[in-house]
Coordinates of C-alpha atoms in Angstrom, one line a residue:
Chain P
M1 CA -25.2 137.5 7.1
E2 CA -25.3 138.0 10.9
L3 CA -22.3 140.2 10.6
F4 CA -24.1 142.2 7.9
L5 CA -27.2 142.6 10.1
Q6 CA -25.0 143.6 13.0
Q7 CA -23.6 146.4 10.8
V8 CA -27.1 147.5 9.8
L9 CA -27.9 147.7 13.5
N10 CA -24.7 149.8 14.2
G11 CA -25.6 152.0 11.3
L12 CA -29.1 152.6 12.7
T13 CA -27.7 153.4 16.1
L14 CA -25.2 155.9 14.9
G15 CA -27.6 157.3 12.3
G16 CA -30.3 157.8 15.0
V17 CA -27.9 159.7 17.3
Y18 CA -26.5 161.8 14.4
A19 CA -29.9 162.6 13.1
L20 CA -31.1 163.9 16.5
V21 CA -28.0 166.2 16.8
A22 CA -28.3 167.3 13.1
L23 CA -32.0 168.0 13.5
G24 CA -31.4 170.6 16.3
L25 CA -28.6 172.1 14.3
T26 CA -30.7 172.4 11.1
L27 CA -33.6 173.9 13.0
V28 CA -31.4 176.6 14.5
Y29 CA -29.8 177.1 11.1
G30 CA -33.3 177.7 9.7
I31 CA -33.8 180.6 12.2
L32 CA -30.3 182.1 12.4
H33 CA -29.0 181.3 9.0
V34 CA -25.7 180.7 10.6
P35 CA -24.1 177.4 11.8
N36 CA -24.0 177.1 15.6
F37 CA -20.6 175.7 16.5
A38 CA -21.7 175.6 20.2
H39 CA -24.2 172.8 19.4
G40 CA -21.6 170.1 20.1
A41 CA -20.9 171.7 23.5
F42 CA -24.7 171.5 24.2
Y43 CA -24.5 167.8 23.4
M44 CA -21.5 167.5 25.8
A45 CA -23.4 169.5 28.5
G46 CA -26.3 167.1 28.2
A47 CA -24.1 164.1 28.9
Y48 CA -22.5 165.8 31.9
S49 CA -25.8 167.0 33.5
A50 CA -27.3 163.5 33.1
F51 CA -24.0 162.0 34.5
F52 CA -24.3 164.3 37.5
L53 CA -28.0 163.5 38.1
I54 CA -27.5 159.7 37.7
N55 CA -24.1 159.1 39.4
R56 CA -24.1 161.8 42.0
L57 CA -27.7 162.3 42.9
G58 CA -28.7 158.7 42.3
L59 CA -31.7 159.4 40.0
N60 CA -32.7 156.8 37.5
Y61 CA -31.7 156.9 33.8
W62 CA -34.9 158.4 32.5
W63 CA -35.0 161.2 35.1
G64 CA -31.4 161.8 34.1
M65 CA -32.4 162.2 30.5
L66 CA -35.3 164.5 31.3
G67 CA -32.9 166.6 33.5
A68 CA -30.4 166.8 30.7
A69 CA -33.0 167.8 28.2
V70 CA -34.3 170.6 30.4
T71 CA -30.7 171.8 31.4
V72 CA -29.5 171.9 27.9
A73 CA -32.7 173.6 26.6
L74 CA -32.1 176.3 29.2
I75 CA -28.4 176.7 28.2
S76 CA -29.5 176.9 24.6
V77 CA -32.2 179.5 25.2
L78 CA -29.8 181.5 27.4
S79 CA -27.2 181.6 24.6
E80 CA -29.8 182.7 22.1
R81 CA -30.9 185.6 24.4
L82 CA -27.5 186.7 25.6
V83 CA -25.3 186.1 22.5
F84 CA -27.1 185.5 19.2
H85 CA -30.0 187.9 19.7
P86 CA -27.7 190.9 20.2
L87 CA -25.7 189.8 17.2
R88 CA -28.7 189.3 14.8
K89 CA -27.7 192.2 12.6
A90 CA -23.9 191.5 12.6
P91 CA -22.0 189.8 9.8
Y92 CA -22.0 186.0 9.7
L93 CA -18.4 185.8 10.8
H94 CA -19.3 187.3 14.2
H95 CA -22.0 184.7 14.8
M96 CA -19.5 181.9 14.2
I97 CA -16.9 183.4 16.4
A98 CA -19.4 184.1 19.2
S99 CA -20.6 180.5 19.0
I100 CA -17.0 179.4 19.3
G101 CA -16.8 181.5 22.4
I102 CA -19.8 179.6 23.9
L103 CA -18.2 176.3 22.9
L104 CA -14.9 177.1 24.6
F105 CA -16.7 178.4 27.7
L106 CA -18.9 175.3 28.1
E107 CA -16.0 172.9 27.6
A108 CA -13.8 174.7 30.0
G109 CA -16.7 175.0 32.5
A110 CA -17.4 171.2 32.4
Q111 CA -13.7 170.5 32.8
A112 CA -13.5 172.9 35.8
L113 CA -16.5 171.3 37.4
W114 CA -15.8 167.6 36.7
G115 CA -12.2 167.4 35.7
A116 CA -10.6 166.1 32.5
D117 CA -11.2 162.4 33.3
F118 CA -13.3 160.1 31.2
H119 CA -16.5 159.0 32.9
R120 CA -18.7 156.0 32.4
M121 CA -22.5 156.6 32.5
E122 CA -24.5 153.8 34.0
T123 CA -27.5 152.4 32.2
P124 CA -30.1 150.0 33.5
Y125 CA -30.3 148.3 30.0
T126 CA -27.1 146.2 30.0
Q127 CA -28.7 142.9 28.9
L128 CA -28.2 141.2 25.5
L129 CA -31.2 140.2 23.6
T130 CA -30.9 137.3 21.2
F131 CA -33.1 136.8 18.1
G132 CA -32.1 133.6 16.4
S133 CA -28.4 133.9 15.8
L134 CA -28.4 137.7 16.2
T135 CA -27.3 139.3 19.6
L136 CA -28.5 142.8 20.2
P137 CA -27.4 144.9 23.2
A138 CA -30.5 146.5 24.7
Q139 CA -29.0 150.0 24.9
R140 CA -28.5 150.0 21.1
L141 CA -32.2 149.0 20.6
L142 CA -33.2 151.7 23.0
I143 CA -31.2 154.3 21.1
I144 CA -32.8 153.3 17.8
G145 CA -36.3 153.2 19.3
A146 CA -36.0 156.5 21.1
A147 CA -34.3 158.3 18.3
F148 CA -37.0 157.3 15.8
L149 CA -39.7 158.2 18.3
L150 CA -38.3 161.6 18.8
V151 CA -37.9 162.2 15.1
V152 CA -41.5 161.2 14.5
L153 CA -42.7 163.4 17.4
L154 CA -40.8 166.4 16.1
Q155 CA -42.1 165.9 12.6
L156 CA -45.7 165.8 13.9
F157 CA -45.1 168.9 16.0
L158 CA -43.7 170.8 13.1
T159 CA -46.4 169.8 10.6
K160 CA -49.6 169.4 12.8
T161 CA -49.4 172.2 15.4
I162 CA -49.6 175.9 14.9
T163 CA -46.6 176.5 17.1
G164 CA -44.6 174.1 15.0
A165 CA -45.8 175.7 11.8
T166 CA -44.5 179.1 13.1
I167 CA -41.0 177.6 13.3
V168 CA -41.3 176.3 9.7
A169 CA -42.6 179.7 8.6
M170 CA -39.8 181.6 10.2
A171 CA -37.3 179.2 8.6
Q172 CA -38.9 179.8 5.2
N173 CA -39.2 183.5 5.2
R174 CA -38.4 185.8 8.2
E175 CA -40.2 188.9 6.9
G176 CA -43.2 187.0 5.7
A177 CA -43.5 185.3 9.1
A178 CA -43.3 188.7 10.8
L179 CA -46.0 190.1 8.5
V180 CA -48.5 187.5 9.5
G181 CA -47.9 188.3 13.1
I182 CA -45.4 185.6 14.2
D183 CA -43.3 186.8 17.1
A184 CA -39.8 186.2 15.9
N185 CA -38.3 186.3 19.4
R186 CA -40.6 183.6 20.8
V187 CA -40.0 181.3 17.8
A188 CA -36.2 181.8 18.0
M189 CA -36.3 180.9 21.7
L190 CA -38.5 177.9 21.2
T191 CA -36.3 176.6 18.4
F192 CA -33.2 176.9 20.5
A193 CA -34.9 175.1 23.3
I194 CA -36.0 172.2 21.1
A195 CA -32.5 172.0 19.5
G196 CA -30.9 172.0 22.9
A197 CA -33.3 169.3 24.3
L198 CA -32.7 167.1 21.3
A199 CA -28.9 167.4 21.6
G200 CA -29.1 166.7 25.4
M201 CA -31.3 163.6 24.9
A202 CA -29.1 162.3 22.0
A203 CA -26.1 162.6 24.4
V204 CA -27.8 160.7 27.2
L205 CA -28.8 157.9 24.8
Y206 CA -25.4 157.5 23.3
A207 CA -23.2 158.1 26.3
P208 CA -23.6 154.6 28.0
I209 CA -22.0 152.9 24.9
N210 CA -19.5 155.6 24.6
L211 CA -17.9 157.7 27.4
V212 CA -18.5 161.1 28.9
Y213 CA -15.6 163.5 28.4
T214 CA -15.3 167.2 27.6
S215 CA -14.4 166.9 24.0
M216 CA -17.1 164.3 23.3
G217 CA -19.0 166.8 21.2
H218 CA -16.3 167.6 18.7
L219 CA -16.6 164.7 16.3
V220 CA -20.4 164.5 16.7
I221 CA -21.0 168.1 15.9
T222 CA -18.6 168.1 12.9
K223 CA -20.4 165.1 11.5
A224 CA -23.7 166.8 12.2
F225 CA -22.4 169.7 10.0
V226 CA -21.5 167.2 7.3
I227 CA -25.1 165.8 7.6
I228 CA -26.9 169.1 7.3
V229 CA -24.7 170.3 4.4
L230 CA -25.4 167.0 2.6
G231 CA -29.1 167.2 3.5
G232 CA -29.5 170.8 2.7
M233 CA -29.2 173.4 5.5
G234 CA -32.5 174.0 7.3
S235 CA -34.2 170.9 5.8
V236 CA -35.7 168.5 8.4
P237 CA -36.1 165.4 6.1
G238 CA -32.6 166.1 4.8
A239 CA -31.1 166.0 8.3
I240 CA -32.8 162.6 9.0
A241 CA -31.7 161.1 5.7
G242 CA -28.2 162.6 6.0
G243 CA -27.9 161.2 9.6
L244 CA -28.7 157.7 8.4
I245 CA -26.4 157.9 5.4
I246 CA -23.5 159.0 7.5
G247 CA -24.4 156.4 10.2
F248 CA -24.5 153.5 7.7
A249 CA -21.4 154.8 5.8
E250 CA -19.5 154.8 9.1
A251 CA -20.7 151.4 10.4
F252 CA -20.0 149.6 7.1
G253 CA -16.8 151.6 6.6
A254 CA -15.5 150.6 10.0
F255 CA -16.3 146.9 9.2
Y256 CA -15.3 146.6 5.6
I257 CA -12.6 149.2 5.2
S258 CA -10.8 150.1 8.5
T259 CA -11.7 150.9 12.1
D260 CA -8.8 153.3 12.4
Y261 CA -10.1 155.5 9.6
K262 CA -13.9 155.3 10.3
D263 CA -14.1 158.9 11.5
I264 CA -12.6 160.1 8.3
I265 CA -15.3 158.5 6.2
A266 CA -17.9 161.2 6.9
F267 CA -15.5 164.0 6.1
A268 CA -14.2 162.3 3.0
L269 CA -17.7 161.8 1.8
L270 CA -18.4 165.5 2.3
V271 CA -15.3 166.6 0.4
L272 CA -16.1 164.2 -2.4
I273 CA -19.8 165.2 -2.7
L274 CA -19.1 169.0 -2.5
S275 CA -16.4 168.7 -5.1
V276 CA -18.9 167.3 -7.5
R277 CA -22.0 169.2 -6.3
P278 CA -21.1 172.4 -4.4
Q279 CA -24.8 172.9 -3.6
G280 CA -25.1 169.7 -1.5
L281 CA -26.8 166.5 -2.2
F282 CA -30.5 167.4 -1.7
A283 CA -30.4 171.1 -1.8
R284 CA -32.1 173.1 -4.5
G285 CA -30.3 176.1 -5.8
A286 CA -26.8 177.2 -5.0
H287 CA -25.4 178.1 -1.6
Chain T
M1 CA -2.9 212.5 17.1
K2 CA -0.1 213.7 14.8
M3 CA 2.6 212.4 17.1
F4 CA 1.6 208.8 16.4
N5 CA 2.9 208.1 13.0
P6 CA 2.9 204.5 11.9
T7 CA 6.6 204.2 10.9
A8 CA 7.7 205.5 14.3
G9 CA 5.3 203.1 16.0
W10 CA 6.6 200.1 14.1
T11 CA 10.2 201.2 14.8
L12 CA 9.5 201.5 18.4
L13 CA 7.9 198.0 18.5
L14 CA 11.0 196.5 16.7
A15 CA 13.4 198.2 19.1
L16 CA 11.4 196.8 22.0
A17 CA 11.5 193.3 20.4
L18 CA 15.2 193.5 19.8
A19 CA 15.9 194.7 23.4
F20 CA 13.5 192.1 24.9
P21 CA 16.2 189.3 25.6
F22 CA 18.1 191.8 27.6
M23 CA 15.1 192.7 29.7
A24 CA 13.6 189.2 30.1
G25 CA 14.3 187.7 33.5
N26 CA 15.0 184.2 32.3
D27 CA 15.0 181.7 29.3
Y28 CA 11.5 180.7 30.1
H29 CA 10.2 184.2 29.1
L30 CA 12.2 184.1 26.0
T31 CA 10.7 180.7 25.0
V32 CA 7.2 182.0 25.7
M33 CA 7.9 185.0 23.5
S34 CA 9.4 182.9 20.7
T35 CA 6.3 180.6 20.7
A36 CA 4.1 183.7 20.7
Y37 CA 6.0 185.0 17.6
I38 CA 5.6 181.7 15.8
Y39 CA 1.8 181.8 16.4
A40 CA 1.8 185.5 15.4
I41 CA 3.3 184.5 11.9
A42 CA 0.5 181.9 11.5
T43 CA -2.1 184.4 12.7
V44 CA -0.9 187.0 10.3
G45 CA -1.5 184.4 7.6
L46 CA -5.0 183.6 8.8
N47 CA -5.7 187.3 8.9
L48 CA -5.0 187.5 5.1
I49 CA -7.7 185.1 4.2
T50 CA -10.2 185.8 7.0
G51 CA -9.6 189.5 7.9
Y52 CA -8.8 190.9 4.5
T53 CA -10.5 188.4 2.1
G54 CA -13.5 187.5 4.4
Q55 CA -13.2 183.7 4.1
F56 CA -13.1 182.1 7.6
N57 CA -10.7 179.1 7.2
L58 CA -11.0 176.6 10.0
A59 CA -8.2 174.3 8.7
H60 CA -5.5 176.8 9.4
S61 CA -3.9 174.9 12.3
G62 CA -4.1 171.8 10.0
F63 CA -1.8 173.6 7.5
M64 CA 0.5 174.7 10.3
A65 CA 0.7 171.0 11.4
V66 CA 1.5 170.0 7.8
G67 CA 4.4 172.5 7.8
A68 CA 5.6 171.3 11.2
Y69 CA 5.4 167.6 10.3
T70 CA 7.2 168.3 7.0
V71 CA 10.2 169.6 9.0
G72 CA 9.8 166.9 11.6
I73 CA 9.7 164.0 9.2
L74 CA 12.4 165.3 6.9
T75 CA 14.9 166.1 9.6
V76 CA 14.3 163.1 11.9
D77 CA 13.5 160.3 9.4
H78 CA 15.4 161.4 6.3
G79 CA 18.3 163.3 7.8
F80 CA 17.5 166.6 6.0
P81 CA 19.2 169.7 7.5
F82 CA 16.7 172.1 9.1
W83 CA 17.4 174.9 6.6
A84 CA 16.5 172.7 3.7
A85 CA 13.4 171.4 5.3
L86 CA 12.0 174.8 6.4
P87 CA 11.3 176.2 2.9
L88 CA 9.7 172.9 2.0
A89 CA 7.4 173.3 5.0
G90 CA 5.9 176.4 3.5
L91 CA 5.9 174.9 0.1
V92 CA 4.2 171.7 1.0
A93 CA 1.5 173.6 2.9
A94 CA 1.0 175.9 -0.1
V95 CA 0.8 173.1 -2.6
L96 CA -1.7 171.3 -0.5
G97 CA -3.5 174.7 -0.2
V98 CA -3.9 174.9 -3.9
F99 CA -5.8 171.6 -4.0
V100 CA -7.9 172.3 -0.9
G101 CA -8.5 175.9 -2.1
L102 CA -9.7 174.8 -5.5
V103 CA -12.4 172.7 -4.0
S104 CA -13.3 174.7 -0.9
L105 CA -13.3 178.2 -2.4
R106 CA -16.2 177.3 -4.7
L107 CA -18.3 177.4 -1.5
K108 CA -19.3 180.7 0.1
T109 CA -19.5 182.1 3.6
H110 CA -20.1 179.5 6.3
F111 CA -20.2 176.6 3.8
F112 CA -16.5 177.4 3.2
S113 CA -15.9 177.3 7.0
I114 CA -17.7 174.0 7.5
F115 CA -15.8 172.5 4.6
T116 CA -12.5 173.6 5.9
L117 CA -13.5 172.4 9.4
C118 CA -13.8 169.0 7.9
V119 CA -10.6 169.3 6.0
G120 CA -8.9 170.2 9.2
Y121 CA -10.3 167.1 10.9
I122 CA -9.1 164.9 8.0
M123 CA -5.6 166.4 8.4
F124 CA -5.7 165.8 12.2
L125 CA -7.0 162.2 11.9
L126 CA -4.5 161.3 9.2
I127 CA -1.6 162.6 11.3
E128 CA -2.9 160.6 14.2
K129 CA -3.6 157.4 12.4
W130 CA -0.9 157.2 9.7
E131 CA 1.7 155.8 12.0
S132 CA 4.3 154.7 9.4
L133 CA 4.6 158.4 8.2
T134 CA 3.8 160.5 11.2
H135 CA 4.7 158.2 14.2
G136 CA 1.0 158.4 15.2
T137 CA 0.0 159.5 18.7
V138 CA 3.6 159.0 20.0
G139 CA 4.6 162.1 17.9
I140 CA 8.0 163.0 16.5
V141 CA 10.7 163.5 19.1
G142 CA 14.3 164.6 18.9
I143 CA 13.9 167.1 16.1
P144 CA 17.3 168.8 15.7
A145 CA 17.7 172.5 16.4
P146 CA 18.4 174.6 13.3
E147 CA 22.1 174.2 12.3
P148 CA 24.4 177.0 13.5
F149 CA 24.4 179.9 11.0
A150 CA 26.8 182.9 11.0
G151 CA 28.2 181.9 14.4
L152 CA 24.7 181.7 16.0
D153 CA 23.9 178.5 17.9
F154 CA 20.1 178.0 17.7
S155 CA 19.9 175.5 20.4
E156 CA 20.4 178.5 22.6
P157 CA 17.1 180.3 23.5
R158 CA 18.4 183.8 22.7
A159 CA 19.6 183.0 19.2
L160 CA 16.4 181.1 18.5
Y161 CA 14.4 184.2 19.7
Y162 CA 16.2 186.4 17.2
L163 CA 15.7 183.8 14.4
V164 CA 12.0 183.7 15.0
L165 CA 11.8 187.5 15.3
G166 CA 13.6 187.8 12.0
F167 CA 11.0 185.6 10.3
L168 CA 8.1 187.5 12.0
V169 CA 9.5 190.9 10.8
A170 CA 9.9 189.5 7.3
S171 CA 6.4 188.1 7.4
L172 CA 4.9 191.4 8.5
W173 CA 6.8 193.3 5.9
V174 CA 5.6 190.9 3.1
M175 CA 2.1 191.2 4.5
H176 CA 2.3 195.0 4.5
R177 CA 3.4 195.0 0.9
I178 CA 0.5 192.7 -0.1
V179 CA -2.1 194.6 1.8
R180 CA -1.0 198.0 0.4
S181 CA -0.8 196.7 -3.2
L182 CA -3.6 196.5 -5.7
L183 CA -3.8 192.8 -4.8
G184 CA -4.6 193.7 -1.2
R185 CA -7.3 196.1 -2.4
T186 CA -8.7 193.3 -4.5
F187 CA -8.9 191.0 -1.5
M188 CA -10.7 193.7 0.5
A189 CA -13.1 194.3 -2.4
I190 CA -14.0 190.6 -2.3
R191 CA -14.4 190.7 1.5
N192 CA -16.8 193.7 1.3
S193 CA -19.0 192.2 -1.4
D194 CA -18.0 189.5 -3.8
D195 CA -20.9 190.3 -6.1
L196 CA -19.7 193.9 -6.4
A197 CA -16.1 192.7 -6.8
Q198 CA -17.1 190.4 -9.6
A199 CA -19.0 193.3 -11.3
L200 CA -15.8 195.3 -11.2
G201 CA -14.2 192.5 -13.3
I202 CA -12.3 190.8 -10.5
D203 CA -11.7 187.1 -11.0
L204 CA -13.0 185.8 -7.7
M205 CA -11.7 182.3 -7.8
R206 CA -8.2 183.3 -8.9
N207 CA -7.9 186.0 -6.2
K208 CA -9.4 184.0 -3.4
L209 CA -7.2 181.1 -4.3
L210 CA -4.1 183.3 -4.2
A211 CA -5.1 184.7 -0.8
F212 CA -5.7 181.2 0.5
V213 CA -2.4 179.8 -0.8
L214 CA -0.4 182.8 0.6
S215 CA -2.2 182.5 3.9
V216 CA -1.5 178.7 4.3
F217 CA 2.1 179.3 3.2
F218 CA 2.5 181.5 6.3
A219 CA 0.9 178.7 8.4
G220 CA 3.3 176.1 7.0
L221 CA 6.3 178.3 7.6
A222 CA 5.2 179.0 11.2
G223 CA 4.7 175.2 11.6
G224 CA 8.3 174.6 10.4
L225 CA 9.6 177.1 12.8
Y226 CA 7.6 175.5 15.6
A227 CA 9.1 172.1 14.8
G228 CA 12.6 173.6 14.9
S229 CA 12.1 175.5 18.2
V230 CA 9.9 173.2 20.3
R231 CA 11.6 170.2 18.8
F232 CA 8.8 167.6 19.4
L233 CA 5.5 167.3 17.7
G234 CA 2.2 165.5 18.4
P235 CA -1.0 165.4 16.4
G236 CA -2.6 167.9 18.8
I237 CA -1.0 170.7 16.9
A238 CA -3.5 170.2 14.1
G239 CA -6.4 170.5 16.5
V240 CA -9.1 173.0 15.6
E241 CA -8.6 174.6 19.0
H242 CA -5.5 176.2 17.7
T243 CA -7.4 177.8 14.9
F244 CA -9.8 179.0 17.5
D245 CA -6.9 180.4 19.5
M246 CA -5.6 182.3 16.5
T247 CA -9.1 183.6 15.7
M248 CA -9.1 185.0 19.2
Y249 CA -5.7 186.7 18.8
M250 CA -7.0 188.2 15.5
L251 CA -10.2 189.4 17.1
V252 CA -8.7 190.8 20.3
G253 CA -6.2 192.9 18.3
G254 CA -8.4 193.8 15.4
I255 CA -9.4 191.7 12.5
G256 CA -8.4 193.0 9.1
T257 CA -5.5 195.2 10.4
L258 CA -1.8 194.5 10.3
L259 CA -1.0 195.4 13.9
G260 CA -4.1 193.8 15.5
P261 CA -3.3 190.1 15.0
L262 CA 0.3 190.8 16.1
L263 CA -0.8 192.5 19.3
G264 CA -3.3 189.7 20.0
A265 CA -0.9 186.9 19.3
I266 CA 1.6 188.4 21.7
G267 CA -0.7 189.9 24.3
V268 CA -3.1 187.0 24.9
P269 CA -0.4 184.3 25.6
W270 CA 1.2 186.8 28.1
L271 CA -2.1 187.3 29.7
T272 CA -2.5 183.5 30.0
Q273 CA 1.0 183.4 31.6
Y274 CA -0.2 185.8 34.3
L275 CA -3.4 183.8 34.7
Q276 CA -1.4 180.6 35.2
F277 CA -3.6 179.5 38.1
L278 CA -6.4 179.1 35.5
Q279 CA -4.4 176.9 33.2
E280 CA -6.8 174.5 31.5
Y281 CA -9.7 176.6 32.6
R282 CA -8.6 179.8 30.9
F283 CA -11.4 179.5 28.5
V284 CA -13.9 179.9 31.3
V285 CA -12.7 183.5 31.1
F286 CA -11.7 183.7 27.4
G287 CA -14.9 182.2 26.0
P288 CA -17.2 184.9 27.4
L289 CA -14.5 187.5 26.6
L290 CA -14.6 186.4 22.9
V291 CA -18.4 186.8 22.9
L292 CA -18.3 190.2 24.6
L293 CA -15.6 191.4 22.1
V294 CA -17.7 190.3 19.1
I295 CA -20.8 192.0 20.5
F296 CA -19.3 195.2 21.9
L297 CA -15.9 195.7 20.2
P298 CA -16.1 193.8 16.9
H299 CA -13.2 195.7 15.4
G300 CA -10.8 194.8 18.2
I301 CA -8.5 197.2 20.0
V302 CA -6.6 198.4 16.9
G303 CA -9.7 198.5 14.7
T304 CA -11.6 200.6 17.2
W305 CA -8.7 203.0 17.6
L306 CA -8.2 203.3 13.9
N307 CA -11.9 204.0 13.4
R308 CA -11.9 206.7 16.1
R309 CA -8.8 208.3 14.5
R310 CA -10.5 208.3 11.1
R311 CA -13.6 209.9 12.5
Q312 CA -11.5 212.6 14.1
A313 CA -9.6 213.2 10.9
A314 CA -12.8 213.4 9.0
K315 CA -14.1 216.0 11.5
A316 CA -10.8 218.0 11.4
A317 CA -10.5 218.1 7.6
P318 CA -13.9 217.7 5.9
A319 CA -12.6 218.2 2.3
P320 CA -10.2 215.5 1.1
A321 CA -10.5 211.9 2.0
P322 CA -8.1 210.7 4.7
A323 CA -5.1 208.5 3.9
P324 CA -6.3 205.1 3.1
A325 CA -5.6 203.1 6.2
P326 CA -6.3 199.3 6.0
A327 CA -9.9 199.2 6.8
P328 CA -11.1 196.8 9.5
V329 CA -14.1 194.6 8.7
Q330 CA -17.0 196.7 7.7
E331 CA -20.6 195.6 7.5
V332 CA -20.5 192.4 5.5
R333 CA -24.0 191.1 5.5
H334 CA -24.4 187.4 4.8
A335 CA -25.9 186.9 1.4

């Protein structure tokens, strides 16, 4: 039973991180209608900027996270302005290739600045909490708590504020949004900033129990793609549900099936589901 | 621009390629060129599905790895001769391509790309983890050189160079035949608008699948040649970065043209050779270059040149349509 609860905890941890990354990706998809392959590099950039602030400048963990969120939001907005905005009328293939260009640039840039080594990010929350027979590492609880807080805040922002509503409106119908006087450029920049900040914070939450390295974003972003395809591209609740599904599938798969193949589970799930339902699990209508 | 006729151009290129070993300073240059040719074969394959048919396949390097590992496993673990294993490399990749294609091609535009990205990851992870078959992270070492054939010893770089060149020329010729045939036109119709193509009575699934299988056959073959010439393999060859590399070759040269991917696949590695000091950081330069190309020169070098020539031809002779050159990617709006 304890082992089972331990896996539930692992699933929630992974699911929380995946949901944060997938949320940013799905919001940007709502605006661009194109998958942003550079999103995984944003995640990586977040981890590196926090690593720099914490280990080199000696700031504390939370300032590191804030710094990462701001830095990645800036990188994200810059790439919207410099790359995606000029391409807004181009075929979808061009967006994808341009986002690959950003990805390659950021990864090579991080490697040039910090080298190819793996780094460990310090966290002040190293203690183990015990509840009865259950031992919980504090960092994992922090990830779960912070991820769910961010998800709730984002949901409130999107549904309860005018600015949030403009993002939803743009995602639903671009021309319609422009007709009622929504400034498309402002909304696009705002969306990229939010997506970048979410990716940055997810990276800083997850990095202490993982490691910091240049290709750390690869698997996370690919899984985030799986999540938003499963949850329906552009759908916020879909991204959260999808994140949890993949998180749990991986935690239980690693425990009951095989640790070696745990990374394949998400992709196998996608292949399986799309073979039966080409339109995704929760999506209405065909792709 | 009359003096530039395509046949003369291709003959000149072939003559240059044949003379290259006599001009190259050392064996190292020959090896760089052979590897560039191998990637050119794979890139020409990727160009068929992406450039001509409009489906961006991100598992291409995975299929190349399947071909490479087919040769590696058969020659090292099962004592097959290289020449028996090489056709199987293309075949195994193609058979796998039928299954992957049947599922993935039901998806359109970027959903297809995301799906194949995942398929590529599954291939990479399987190669890395399935130790009893693929030797895992250690990789396959000691792959024998292709057995001597007609007095040519392929453990020698010059003979190997000509062998790879032979395969490249054959691949380009086959691709030329495909692209100029009705089949090639069908692929381009699908690229330009699959709704329109369907309205013309084109069986989308059948043609996309055919393009996909042909394309991964080239990847498998290139992988097999890679195994025989580099002679050791690691799971890294399946990494999606290699697909990104090939995409860059395709784009620099001109996507959806025959010459473009070839020029890109040969030119870019040489450029990296001269930028040796950048080594691992070359993408600090190539990343932004890729972005700039997509924004300012989306048809690549060859595509831009072809478009200019077509405009000039149209101005010179307003009446009949100019000769149907393979069109680079036109406006394909995402539906």
